[in-house]
Amino acid sequence: MMALQLNPVLDVEYLDQAYGDDPVILYMIFDAFLSDSYPRWIALENALQTGDMKESASIVHGLKPSFTMTGLTEIRSEVEVLEKAIKEQESDEELMSMYKKISGDLNVIIPVLEQESARLKQI
């Protein structure tokens, strides 16, 4: 078990292997996800709603690594499925439904990342 005692909704095993017990790096990664990746995820909704598949594909592709880096392994696989669906031009309803499902999962995770980020900053 890592000394930092991270919230188990995150892929603690991955984070431990990738960063060890370095609170500074983890804080920076969580913070970057909150300040950069998450707003881009929010922007994806608009791209999907307006049917801009080129932009949607670009956003999703660009975001994939940040889900991995942040220890959101399960969400990362959902994001990959969404990316494939965008490339295969699934219906708008289908894409929005996938987006909303992932957003629901993120709504649970974001407060955790905010708490962990604030806590790691103090260490």
C-alpha positions as a printed Julia matrix, in Angstrom:
123×3 Matrix{Float64}:
   0.0    0.0     0.0
   1.44   3.35   -0.92
   2.3    5.79    1.85
   0.22   8.55    0.27
  -3.04   6.66    0.97
  -4.77   7.74   -2.23
  -8.5    7.36   -2.68
  -9.15   3.82   -3.99
 -11.52   5.04   -6.73
  -8.26   5.9    -8.51
  -6.03   3.2    -9.96
  -3.71   3.34   -6.96
  -1.57   0.47   -8.23
  -0.88   2.26  -11.52
  -0.19   5.59   -9.79
   2.18   3.9    -7.34
   4.09   2.19  -10.16
   4.22   5.34  -12.26
   5.07   7.94   -9.62
   5.91   6.14   -6.38
   5.36   8.2    -3.26
   5.98  11.58   -4.85
   3.16  13.91   -3.75
   4.48  16.79   -5.88
   4.25  14.92   -9.17
   0.84  13.51   -8.28
  -0.43  16.94   -7.28
   0.78  18.36  -10.59
  -0.88  15.57  -12.56
  -4.2   15.83  -10.74
  -4.09  19.61  -11.0
  -3.35  19.48  -14.75
  -6.27  17.11  -15.26
  -8.6   19.48  -13.38
  -7.39  22.68  -15.02
  -6.74  21.43  -18.56
  -8.15  18.0   -19.41
 -11.51  18.34  -17.69
 -12.4   21.66  -19.39
 -11.51  20.04  -22.73
 -13.79  17.14  -21.85
 -16.59  19.67  -21.2
 -15.85  21.3   -24.59
 -16.29  17.9   -26.24
 -20.01  18.01  -25.46
 -20.43  21.06  -27.68
 -18.4   19.5   -30.5
 -20.58  16.38  -30.34
 -23.81  18.4   -30.17
 -22.87  20.45  -33.21
 -21.87  17.3   -35.1
 -18.23  18.4   -35.48
 -16.78  14.9   -35.65
 -13.29  16.05  -36.69
 -13.05  18.25  -33.61
 -14.65  15.57  -31.39
 -12.17  12.92  -32.55
  -9.28  15.32  -32.02
 -10.36  16.23  -28.47
 -10.94  12.61  -27.45
  -7.64  11.46  -28.93
  -5.76  14.25  -27.17
  -7.38  13.47  -23.83
  -6.72   9.73  -23.72
  -3.21   9.91  -22.2
  -4.35  12.21  -19.4
  -6.94   9.67  -18.23
  -4.17   7.08  -17.97
  -1.71   9.45  -16.27
  -4.35  10.43  -13.7
  -5.08   6.82  -12.79
  -8.55   6.84  -14.35
  -7.96   3.49  -16.0
 -11.59   2.38  -16.23
 -12.73   5.69  -17.67
  -9.82   5.57  -20.12
 -11.22   2.37  -21.65
 -14.67   4.0   -21.96
 -13.03   6.99  -23.67
 -11.35   4.62  -26.15
 -14.73   3.09  -26.98
 -16.13   6.59  -27.52
 -13.2    7.48  -29.79
 -13.82   4.37  -31.89
 -17.55   5.2   -32.08
 -16.76   8.73  -33.29
 -14.42   7.36  -35.98
 -17.06   4.85  -37.04
 -19.63   7.67  -37.21
 -22.13   6.16  -34.82
 -25.4    8.09  -34.46
 -25.38  11.41  -32.59
 -27.72   9.9   -29.98
 -25.37   6.98  -29.4
 -22.33   9.27  -29.07
 -24.13  11.64  -26.67
 -25.29   8.72  -24.58
 -21.69   7.45  -24.29
 -20.46  10.97  -23.51
 -23.09  11.4   -20.78
 -22.23   8.03  -19.22
 -18.53   8.94  -19.01
 -19.42  12.43  -17.72
 -21.45  10.79  -14.97
 -18.41   8.74  -13.97
 -16.25  11.86  -14.08
 -18.7   13.76  -11.86
 -17.89  11.2    -9.15
 -14.13  11.38   -9.76
 -13.63  15.16  -10.07
 -14.35  15.93   -6.37
 -11.96  13.1    -5.43
  -9.23  14.6    -7.62
  -9.9   18.03   -6.11
  -9.62  16.64   -2.57
  -6.52  14.61   -3.34
  -4.89  17.52   -5.15
  -5.52  19.85   -2.21
  -4.29  17.23    0.25
  -1.11  16.36   -1.69
  -0.29  20.05   -1.98
  -0.06  20.18    1.83
   2.32  17.2     2.14
